[in-house]
Amino acid sequence: MSLAPRLDIRQSQSLVMTPQLQQAIKLLTLSNLEIEAFIAEEVEKNPLLDAGAVREVATPERTEREAPAGADELVAGTAPTEDRGLDLDYATESHQQDSVADGGTGPDGGLSLNGSSSGASLGGEDGPDWDALADDAPNLAEHLEAQASLVLSGVERTIATHLIDQLDEAGYLTVSLEEIADRLGVAVERVESVLAVVQSFDPTGVGARDLAECLALQAREADRYDPCMAQLIANLDLLARGDLARLKRICGVDDEDMADMIRELRGYDPKPGCRYGGESVQAVVPDLFVTRTKAGWGIELNTATLPRVLVNRRYYQELRHGPQDKGSKAWLADCLASANWLMKALDQRQRTIIRVATEIVKQQEAFFLHGVTHLRPLTLARVAEAIGMHESTVSRVTSNKYLSCARGLFELKFFFTSGIAAADGGDAVSAEAVKSAIKTLIANEGAKILSDDTLVELLQAKGFDIARRTVAKYRESMGIGSSVQRRRARTLNG
């Protein structure tokens, strides 16, 4: 074998992800509100993009000249070099067709199951100012600091500030008094004295070191902390187990007094700090609307939350004919290419979302007509095969997207569930339908608490072939306790 150097020529294929293609893939996974933030960043970087303007209505000639390239053109290499198909399987480097433009949809990308188009353009009316709904209320630390500034000063104020900093979001003190005293170089008794002041602040129960102390502080505030209540709070473990007979002996009360004490205890807040601060609750805004019409089902994008953006070609012409060097010309060409690609990517994103949503409604029509008990098992692969896309594309489209219909607001992922075999050998049923049946049975169980074995029998009578461990798993996922826990809770409720 020769060891001399030589020159070989080899031919190979590889998938190259351009920055534009990476951007288009990212757009698929974003919700409408996230798209708005993304567009705002692009407008800041690209002077040829205008946001907040009404979208141009393309003429037939311009539509023919500037129509988005289909996936077949992109794969074949006849499309512009900056265009690439959005529907790519990067694991197998296979190209799938997913261009809705090839399917003869309306110019705005809207679809309905009867073949008619729905409004899904980039334009739309101004949506509500969601930022105006943000809660400006002070957080727990600020609320407590304001109270401390009124009653404490000097070293005590410093100790109080340190104690407040050590509270968790529920309002509990997370470190020992000895550790705080050692940090600040003061006596433990002084720290304990300041803690007593902090525990007198609103909300009542804040600054407690455990649940028992938190409840005791609230009982004292309500003037209900007598010896019997003190014994009850000191034996919360017995209350959790439902051992009322032993609790009555320890507290020295009868049934009526015990029931009254338990009702009083339930009125207290075990996490008083949660009333303040934390992240503000963001309302979920639907990305799609599904409505039933005389002709079928109408699927429409929520245009109120879609950004309105276009390419300012007049400004481009002004810059193009102005004095500029070679570098400026190259920069201006890059800006135009980037703006055009973004417009195409946004349009194809909308068409892809509408197409996936249309297929979901077709597959789950029984749910939209009759409810969750008629939800069918559905997989991403099944939808992908039906619409000629790759499974990864469908997964991206259904991420962070919400659908609004007459039955409520649902994440698109909600419609993809595993299947449970039917007891009679018929079609499989959705796991969500089984969960709904379990929840209904437990809600209507009456005086007799249903065990998991009994639930299995009742579900099999309804046609669900399900094992006991599956019932337990579904029950726990819905936050429903076991039969023992439910029986204990009913006993405590009296």
Coordinates of C-alpha atoms in Angstrom, one line a residue:
M1 CA 0.0 0.0 0.0
S2 CA 1.4 3.4 -1.1
L3 CA 2.0 6.0 1.6
A4 CA 2.5 8.9 -0.8
P5 CA 0.0 11.8 -0.6
R6 CA -2.7 12.0 -3.2
L7 CA -5.7 14.2 -4.2
D8 CA -9.2 12.6 -4.3
I9 CA -12.5 14.1 -5.4
R10 CA -15.6 12.9 -3.5
Q11 CA -19.3 13.8 -4.0
S12 CA -21.7 14.0 -1.0
Q13 CA -25.0 15.5 0.0
S14 CA -25.6 17.6 3.1
L15 CA -28.4 19.7 4.5
V16 CA -27.4 23.3 5.0
M17 CA -29.6 25.5 7.3
T18 CA -29.3 29.1 6.3
P19 CA -30.1 31.8 8.8
Q20 CA -33.3 32.5 6.9
L21 CA -34.4 28.9 7.2
Q22 CA -33.6 28.8 10.9
Q23 CA -35.7 31.9 11.3
A24 CA -38.6 30.3 9.5
I25 CA -38.4 27.2 11.6
K26 CA -38.5 29.4 14.7
L27 CA -41.6 31.2 13.5
L28 CA -43.6 28.0 13.4
T29 CA -43.2 27.4 17.1
L30 CA -44.1 30.9 18.2
S31 CA -47.5 32.0 19.3
N32 CA -49.2 35.1 17.9
L33 CA -48.1 37.2 20.8
E34 CA -44.6 35.9 20.6
I35 CA -44.6 36.7 16.9
E36 CA -45.4 40.3 17.7
A37 CA -42.4 40.7 19.9
F38 CA -40.2 39.0 17.2
I39 CA -41.5 41.4 14.5
A40 CA -40.7 44.3 16.8
E41 CA -37.1 43.2 17.0
E42 CA -36.8 42.7 13.2
V43 CA -38.3 46.2 12.6
E44 CA -35.6 47.7 14.7
K45 CA -32.9 45.9 12.8
N46 CA -34.3 46.4 9.2
P47 CA -35.2 49.9 8.0
L48 CA -37.2 48.5 5.1
L49 CA -39.8 46.9 7.4
D50 CA -42.8 48.9 8.5
A51 CA -45.0 47.7 11.4
G52 CA -48.5 48.8 12.1
A53 CA -49.3 49.6 8.5
V54 CA -52.1 48.0 6.5
R55 CA -51.0 45.1 4.4
E56 CA -50.7 45.7 0.7
V57 CA -53.3 44.0 -1.5
A58 CA -51.5 42.2 -4.2
T59 CA -52.6 42.6 -7.8
P60 CA -53.0 39.5 -9.9
E61 CA -49.8 40.3 -11.8
R62 CA -47.8 40.9 -8.7
T63 CA -49.3 37.8 -7.0
E64 CA -48.1 35.7 -10.0
R65 CA -44.7 37.3 -9.9
E66 CA -44.1 37.2 -6.1
A67 CA -46.0 34.2 -4.9
P68 CA -44.2 32.2 -2.2
A69 CA -42.2 29.3 -3.6
G70 CA -43.6 25.9 -3.0
A71 CA -41.7 23.1 -1.3
D72 CA -41.1 21.3 -4.6
E73 CA -39.5 24.4 -6.1
L74 CA -37.3 24.9 -3.1
V75 CA -36.1 21.3 -3.1
A76 CA -35.5 21.4 -6.8
G77 CA -33.4 24.5 -6.5
T78 CA -35.5 26.7 -8.8
A79 CA -36.6 29.0 -6.1
P80 CA -34.4 32.0 -5.0
T81 CA -31.3 31.0 -3.1
E82 CA -32.5 32.4 0.2
D83 CA -35.7 30.3 0.1
R84 CA -35.9 26.9 1.7
G85 CA -38.8 24.6 2.6
L86 CA -40.0 24.9 6.1
D87 CA -41.0 21.2 6.3
L88 CA -37.7 19.4 6.9
D89 CA -36.9 16.3 8.9
Y90 CA -33.4 17.1 10.1
A91 CA -32.9 13.6 11.5
T92 CA -33.2 11.9 8.1
E93 CA -32.5 14.9 5.9
S94 CA -35.7 14.3 3.9
H95 CA -37.7 17.0 2.3
Q96 CA -41.5 16.9 2.4
Q97 CA -44.0 19.1 0.6
D98 CA -46.0 21.3 2.8
S99 CA -46.8 24.4 0.7
V100 CA -50.5 25.3 1.1
A101 CA -50.1 27.6 -1.9
D102 CA -50.0 24.5 -4.0
G103 CA -53.4 23.4 -2.7
G104 CA -55.3 26.3 -4.1
T105 CA -56.2 28.1 -0.9
G106 CA -57.5 31.7 -0.8
P107 CA -55.0 34.6 -1.0
D108 CA -55.2 35.2 2.7
G109 CA -54.4 31.7 3.7
G110 CA -57.7 31.0 5.4
L111 CA -59.4 27.6 5.2
S112 CA -62.6 26.0 6.3
L113 CA -63.6 22.4 6.1
N114 CA -66.0 23.2 3.3
G115 CA -63.2 24.6 1.2
S116 CA -64.1 28.3 1.7
S117 CA -61.5 30.7 2.9
S118 CA -61.4 32.6 6.2
G119 CA -59.7 35.8 7.2
A120 CA -56.1 35.0 8.2
S121 CA -54.1 37.8 6.7
L122 CA -51.2 39.7 8.4
G123 CA -53.4 42.7 8.7
G124 CA -56.0 43.1 11.4
E125 CA -57.6 45.4 13.9
D126 CA -55.6 46.6 16.9
G127 CA -56.0 44.1 19.7
P128 CA -56.5 44.9 23.3
D129 CA -53.6 46.3 25.3
W130 CA -52.7 43.3 27.3
D131 CA -49.8 45.1 29.0
A132 CA -52.3 47.6 30.5
L133 CA -53.8 44.7 32.5
A134 CA -50.5 44.0 34.3
D135 CA -50.7 44.1 38.1
D136 CA -48.7 46.8 39.6
A137 CA -49.4 45.8 43.2
P138 CA -46.4 45.5 45.5
N139 CA -44.8 42.1 46.2
L140 CA -44.7 40.6 49.7
A141 CA -41.3 42.0 50.6
E142 CA -42.3 45.5 49.5
H143 CA -45.6 45.2 51.5
L144 CA -43.8 44.1 54.6
E145 CA -41.0 46.7 54.2
A146 CA -43.5 49.5 54.1
Q147 CA -45.0 48.3 57.4
A148 CA -41.6 47.9 59.0
S149 CA -40.6 51.5 58.1
L150 CA -43.6 52.7 60.2
V151 CA -42.8 50.9 63.5
L152 CA -39.1 50.1 63.4
S153 CA -35.8 52.0 63.1
G154 CA -32.1 51.6 63.6
V155 CA -30.8 48.1 64.3
E156 CA -34.3 46.7 64.6
R157 CA -35.2 47.9 61.1
T158 CA -32.0 46.3 59.8
I159 CA -32.9 43.0 61.4
A160 CA -36.5 43.2 60.1
T161 CA -35.2 43.8 56.6
H162 CA -33.0 40.7 56.8
L163 CA -35.9 38.6 58.2
I164 CA -38.1 39.8 55.3
D165 CA -35.5 38.8 52.8
Q166 CA -35.4 35.3 54.2
L167 CA -39.2 34.7 53.7
D168 CA -40.3 32.4 50.9
E169 CA -43.1 33.2 48.5
A170 CA -45.6 31.6 51.0
G171 CA -44.4 33.9 53.8
Y172 CA -42.5 31.4 55.8
L173 CA -39.1 32.0 57.4
T174 CA -36.6 29.7 55.8
V175 CA -33.6 30.0 58.1
S176 CA -33.1 29.7 61.8
L177 CA -33.0 32.7 64.2
E178 CA -29.5 31.5 65.4
E179 CA -28.2 31.8 61.9
I180 CA -29.6 35.3 61.4
A181 CA -28.2 36.4 64.8
D182 CA -24.8 35.1 63.8
R183 CA -24.8 36.9 60.5
L184 CA -25.8 40.2 62.0
G185 CA -23.8 39.9 65.1
V186 CA -26.7 40.4 67.5
A187 CA -28.3 38.4 70.3
V188 CA -30.9 35.7 69.3
E189 CA -33.3 37.3 71.8
R190 CA -33.2 40.6 69.8
V191 CA -33.9 38.8 66.5
E192 CA -36.8 36.9 68.1
S193 CA -38.2 40.2 69.4
V194 CA -38.1 41.7 65.9
L195 CA -39.6 38.5 64.4
A196 CA -42.6 38.9 66.8
V197 CA -43.1 42.4 65.3
V198 CA -42.9 41.1 61.7
Q199 CA -45.4 38.4 62.6
S200 CA -47.8 41.1 63.6
F201 CA -47.8 42.6 60.1
D202 CA -50.4 42.0 57.4
P203 CA -51.0 39.4 56.1
T204 CA -51.6 37.6 59.4
G205 CA -49.4 34.4 59.6
V206 CA -46.5 35.8 57.7
G207 CA -43.1 35.2 59.3
A208 CA -44.1 31.8 60.7
R209 CA -41.5 29.0 60.8
D210 CA -43.9 26.2 60.1
L211 CA -47.6 25.5 59.4
A212 CA -48.6 25.2 63.0
E213 CA -47.1 28.6 63.9
C214 CA -48.8 30.1 60.9
L215 CA -52.2 28.8 61.9
A216 CA -51.6 29.8 65.6
L217 CA -50.9 33.4 64.6
Q218 CA -54.1 33.6 62.7
A219 CA -56.1 31.9 65.6
R220 CA -54.7 34.5 68.0
E221 CA -55.6 37.3 65.6
A222 CA -59.2 35.9 65.5
D223 CA -59.2 35.5 69.3
R224 CA -59.8 31.8 69.0
Y225 CA -56.5 30.5 70.3
D226 CA -57.8 28.8 73.5
P227 CA -56.2 25.7 75.0
C228 CA -58.4 23.4 72.9
M229 CA -57.4 25.1 69.6
A230 CA -53.8 25.1 70.7
Q231 CA -54.0 21.3 71.2
L232 CA -55.6 20.9 67.8
I233 CA -52.9 22.9 66.0
A234 CA -50.2 21.0 67.9
N235 CA -51.6 17.7 66.5
L236 CA -52.1 18.5 62.9
D237 CA -50.7 15.1 61.9
L238 CA -53.7 13.4 63.6
L239 CA -56.1 15.8 61.8
A240 CA -54.5 14.9 58.5
R241 CA -55.0 11.2 59.2
G242 CA -58.6 11.8 60.2
D243 CA -58.2 10.4 63.7
L244 CA -60.9 12.5 65.2
A245 CA -61.6 10.2 68.2
R246 CA -58.1 10.7 69.5
L247 CA -58.2 14.4 68.8
K248 CA -61.3 14.8 70.8
R249 CA -59.7 13.1 73.8
I250 CA -56.6 15.2 73.5
C251 CA -58.5 18.5 73.1
G252 CA -61.2 17.5 75.7
V253 CA -64.1 18.5 73.4
D254 CA -67.2 16.8 72.1
D255 CA -68.3 16.2 68.4
E256 CA -69.9 19.6 68.0
D257 CA -66.9 21.6 69.4
M258 CA -64.5 19.5 67.3
A259 CA -66.5 20.2 64.1
D260 CA -66.6 23.9 65.0
M261 CA -62.8 24.0 65.6
I262 CA -62.1 22.3 62.3
R263 CA -64.3 24.7 60.4
E264 CA -62.4 27.6 62.0
L265 CA -59.1 26.1 61.1
R266 CA -60.2 25.7 57.4
G267 CA -60.9 29.4 57.3
Y268 CA -57.2 30.2 57.9
D269 CA -54.7 30.7 55.1
P270 CA -51.8 28.2 55.1
K271 CA -49.8 30.3 52.6
P272 CA -50.5 34.0 53.5
G273 CA -47.5 35.3 51.5
C274 CA -49.1 34.1 48.2
R275 CA -51.6 36.9 48.3
Y276 CA -48.8 39.3 47.3
G277 CA -46.2 39.4 44.6
G278 CA -45.3 36.6 42.3
E279 CA -45.6 36.7 38.6
S280 CA -48.6 38.4 37.2
V281 CA -51.1 36.1 35.7
Q282 CA -51.1 36.4 31.9
A283 CA -54.3 35.8 30.1
V284 CA -54.1 33.1 27.4
V285 CA -55.0 34.6 24.1
P286 CA -56.3 32.2 21.4
D287 CA -54.3 31.9 18.2
L288 CA -57.2 30.3 16.3
F289 CA -61.0 30.5 16.3
V290 CA -63.2 27.6 15.3
T291 CA -66.9 28.3 14.6
R292 CA -69.7 26.2 13.3
T293 CA -71.4 27.5 10.2
K294 CA -74.2 26.3 8.0
A295 CA -71.6 25.1 5.5
G296 CA -69.4 23.3 8.0
W297 CA -66.6 24.4 10.3
G298 CA -64.8 27.7 9.9
I299 CA -61.2 28.0 11.1
E300 CA -59.7 31.5 11.3
L301 CA -56.5 33.0 12.7
N302 CA -56.8 35.6 15.5
T303 CA -55.8 38.6 13.4
A304 CA -56.2 40.9 16.4
T305 CA -52.9 39.5 17.8
L306 CA -51.1 39.2 14.5
P307 CA -48.5 41.9 13.7
R308 CA -49.1 44.1 10.7
V309 CA -45.9 44.4 8.7
L310 CA -44.9 45.1 5.1
V311 CA -41.8 46.0 3.1
N312 CA -41.4 49.7 2.5
R313 CA -40.5 49.6 -1.2
R314 CA -40.8 53.3 -1.6
Y315 CA -38.1 53.9 1.0
Y316 CA -36.0 51.2 -0.7
Q317 CA -36.2 53.0 -4.0
E318 CA -35.2 56.3 -2.4
L319 CA -32.1 54.6 -0.8
R320 CA -31.3 52.7 -4.0
H321 CA -31.1 55.8 -6.2
G322 CA -29.3 57.9 -3.6
P323 CA -25.5 58.2 -3.4
Q324 CA -24.0 55.1 -1.9
D325 CA -20.8 53.0 -2.1
K326 CA -20.4 49.3 -2.8
G327 CA -20.8 48.4 0.8
S328 CA -24.0 50.3 1.2
K329 CA -25.5 48.7 -1.9
A330 CA -24.7 45.2 -0.5
W331 CA -26.2 46.2 2.9
L332 CA -29.4 47.5 1.2
A333 CA -29.7 44.3 -0.9
D334 CA -29.4 42.2 2.3
C335 CA -32.1 44.2 4.0
L336 CA -34.5 43.8 1.1
A337 CA -33.8 40.1 0.8
S338 CA -34.3 39.6 4.6
A339 CA -37.5 41.6 4.6
N340 CA -38.9 39.7 1.6
W341 CA -38.0 36.4 3.2
L342 CA -39.7 37.4 6.5
M343 CA -42.9 38.3 4.7
K344 CA -42.9 34.9 2.9
A345 CA -42.1 33.0 6.1
L346 CA -44.9 34.8 8.0
D347 CA -47.4 34.0 5.2
Q348 CA -46.4 30.4 5.0
R349 CA -46.5 30.1 8.8
Q350 CA -50.2 31.2 8.7
R351 CA -51.1 28.9 5.9
T352 CA -49.4 26.0 7.7
I353 CA -51.2 26.7 11.0
I354 CA -54.5 26.9 9.2
R355 CA -53.9 23.6 7.4
V356 CA -52.9 21.7 10.5
A357 CA -55.9 23.1 12.5
T358 CA -58.3 22.2 9.7
E359 CA -57.1 18.6 9.9
I360 CA -57.4 18.5 13.7
V361 CA -61.0 19.7 13.4
K362 CA -61.7 17.1 10.8
Q363 CA -60.3 14.3 13.0
Q364 CA -61.9 15.6 16.2
E365 CA -65.3 16.8 14.9
A366 CA -67.1 14.6 17.4
F367 CA -65.4 16.5 20.2
F368 CA -66.6 19.9 18.9
L369 CA -70.1 18.5 18.5
H370 CA -70.5 16.4 21.7
G371 CA -67.7 17.1 24.1
V372 CA -64.6 15.5 25.7
T373 CA -66.2 12.1 26.0
H374 CA -66.1 11.8 22.2
L375 CA -62.4 12.8 21.9
R376 CA -60.6 10.3 19.6
P377 CA -57.1 9.1 19.9
L378 CA -54.9 11.1 17.6
T379 CA -51.1 11.3 16.9
L380 CA -48.9 13.8 15.2
A381 CA -48.0 11.3 12.6
R382 CA -51.6 10.7 11.6
V383 CA -52.2 14.4 11.0
A384 CA -48.8 14.8 9.2
E385 CA -49.7 11.9 6.8
A386 CA -53.2 13.4 6.1
I387 CA -51.9 16.8 5.1
G388 CA -48.6 15.8 3.5
M389 CA -46.2 17.3 6.0
H390 CA -43.6 15.8 8.2
E391 CA -44.4 15.0 11.9
S392 CA -41.8 17.5 13.1
T393 CA -43.5 20.3 11.3
V394 CA -46.9 19.4 12.9
S395 CA -45.2 19.3 16.3
R396 CA -43.8 22.8 15.8
V397 CA -47.1 24.2 14.6
T398 CA -49.0 22.8 17.6
S399 CA -46.6 24.1 20.2
N400 CA -47.7 27.2 22.2
K401 CA -50.9 27.6 20.1
Y402 CA -54.4 27.8 21.5
L403 CA -57.7 27.2 19.9
S404 CA -61.0 28.9 20.9
C405 CA -64.3 27.2 20.2
A406 CA -67.8 27.0 21.7
R407 CA -66.5 24.5 24.2
G408 CA -63.7 26.7 25.6
L409 CA -60.1 27.4 25.1
F410 CA -57.8 24.5 24.3
E411 CA -54.1 24.0 23.5
L412 CA -53.6 22.3 20.2
K413 CA -51.6 19.6 21.9
F414 CA -54.8 18.8 23.9
F415 CA -56.2 17.1 20.8
F416 CA -53.3 14.6 20.6
T417 CA -54.0 11.8 23.1
S418 CA -53.2 8.2 23.4
G419 CA -55.8 5.5 23.0
I420 CA -57.5 3.1 25.3
A421 CA -58.9 -0.1 23.8
A422 CA -62.6 -0.6 23.7
A423 CA -64.0 -3.4 25.8
D424 CA -66.2 -4.6 22.9
G425 CA -63.4 -4.6 20.4
G426 CA -64.5 -1.4 18.7
D427 CA -62.6 1.7 18.0
A428 CA -60.1 2.9 20.7
V429 CA -61.1 5.8 22.8
S430 CA -59.1 8.8 23.9
A431 CA -57.3 8.9 27.2
E432 CA -58.9 12.3 27.9
A433 CA -62.3 10.7 27.4
V434 CA -61.4 8.1 30.0
K435 CA -60.2 10.8 32.4
S436 CA -63.5 12.6 32.0
A437 CA -65.4 9.5 32.7
I438 CA -63.4 8.8 35.9
K439 CA -63.9 12.4 37.0
T440 CA -67.7 12.2 36.4
L441 CA -68.0 8.8 38.3
I442 CA -66.1 10.2 41.4
A443 CA -68.0 13.4 41.4
N444 CA -71.3 11.5 41.5
E445 CA -70.2 8.7 43.8
G446 CA -72.6 9.7 46.5
A447 CA -72.4 8.2 50.0
K448 CA -70.5 5.2 48.8
I449 CA -66.9 6.0 48.0
L450 CA -65.7 4.2 44.9
S451 CA -62.5 2.2 45.0
D452 CA -60.2 1.9 42.0
D453 CA -61.4 -1.7 41.5
T454 CA -65.0 -0.5 41.4
L455 CA -64.1 2.3 39.0
V456 CA -62.5 -0.3 36.7
E457 CA -65.8 -2.3 36.7
L458 CA -67.9 0.8 36.0
L459 CA -65.6 1.9 33.2
Q460 CA -65.6 -1.5 31.6
A461 CA -69.4 -1.4 31.7
K462 CA -69.1 1.8 29.7
G463 CA -66.9 0.1 27.1
F464 CA -63.5 1.1 28.4
D465 CA -61.0 -1.8 28.6
I466 CA -58.7 -0.3 31.3
A467 CA -56.5 -1.7 34.0
R468 CA -56.6 -0.7 37.7
R469 CA -53.1 0.8 37.6
T470 CA -54.2 3.0 34.6
V471 CA -57.2 4.2 36.6
A472 CA -55.0 5.1 39.5
K473 CA -52.5 7.0 37.2
Y474 CA -55.3 9.0 35.6
R475 CA -56.9 9.7 38.9
E476 CA -53.6 11.0 40.4
S477 CA -52.9 13.1 37.3
M478 CA -56.2 14.9 37.8
G479 CA -55.3 15.6 41.5
I480 CA -58.1 13.3 42.8
G481 CA -57.2 11.4 46.0
S482 CA -57.6 7.7 46.6
S483 CA -60.8 6.2 48.1
V484 CA -59.2 6.3 51.5
Q485 CA -58.2 10.0 51.2
R486 CA -61.7 10.9 49.8
R487 CA -63.4 9.1 52.7
R488 CA -61.2 10.8 55.2
A489 CA -61.9 14.2 53.6
R490 CA -65.6 13.5 53.7
T491 CA -65.4 12.6 57.4
L492 CA -63.6 15.9 58.1
N493 CA -66.2 17.9 56.2
G494 CA -68.8 16.4 58.5

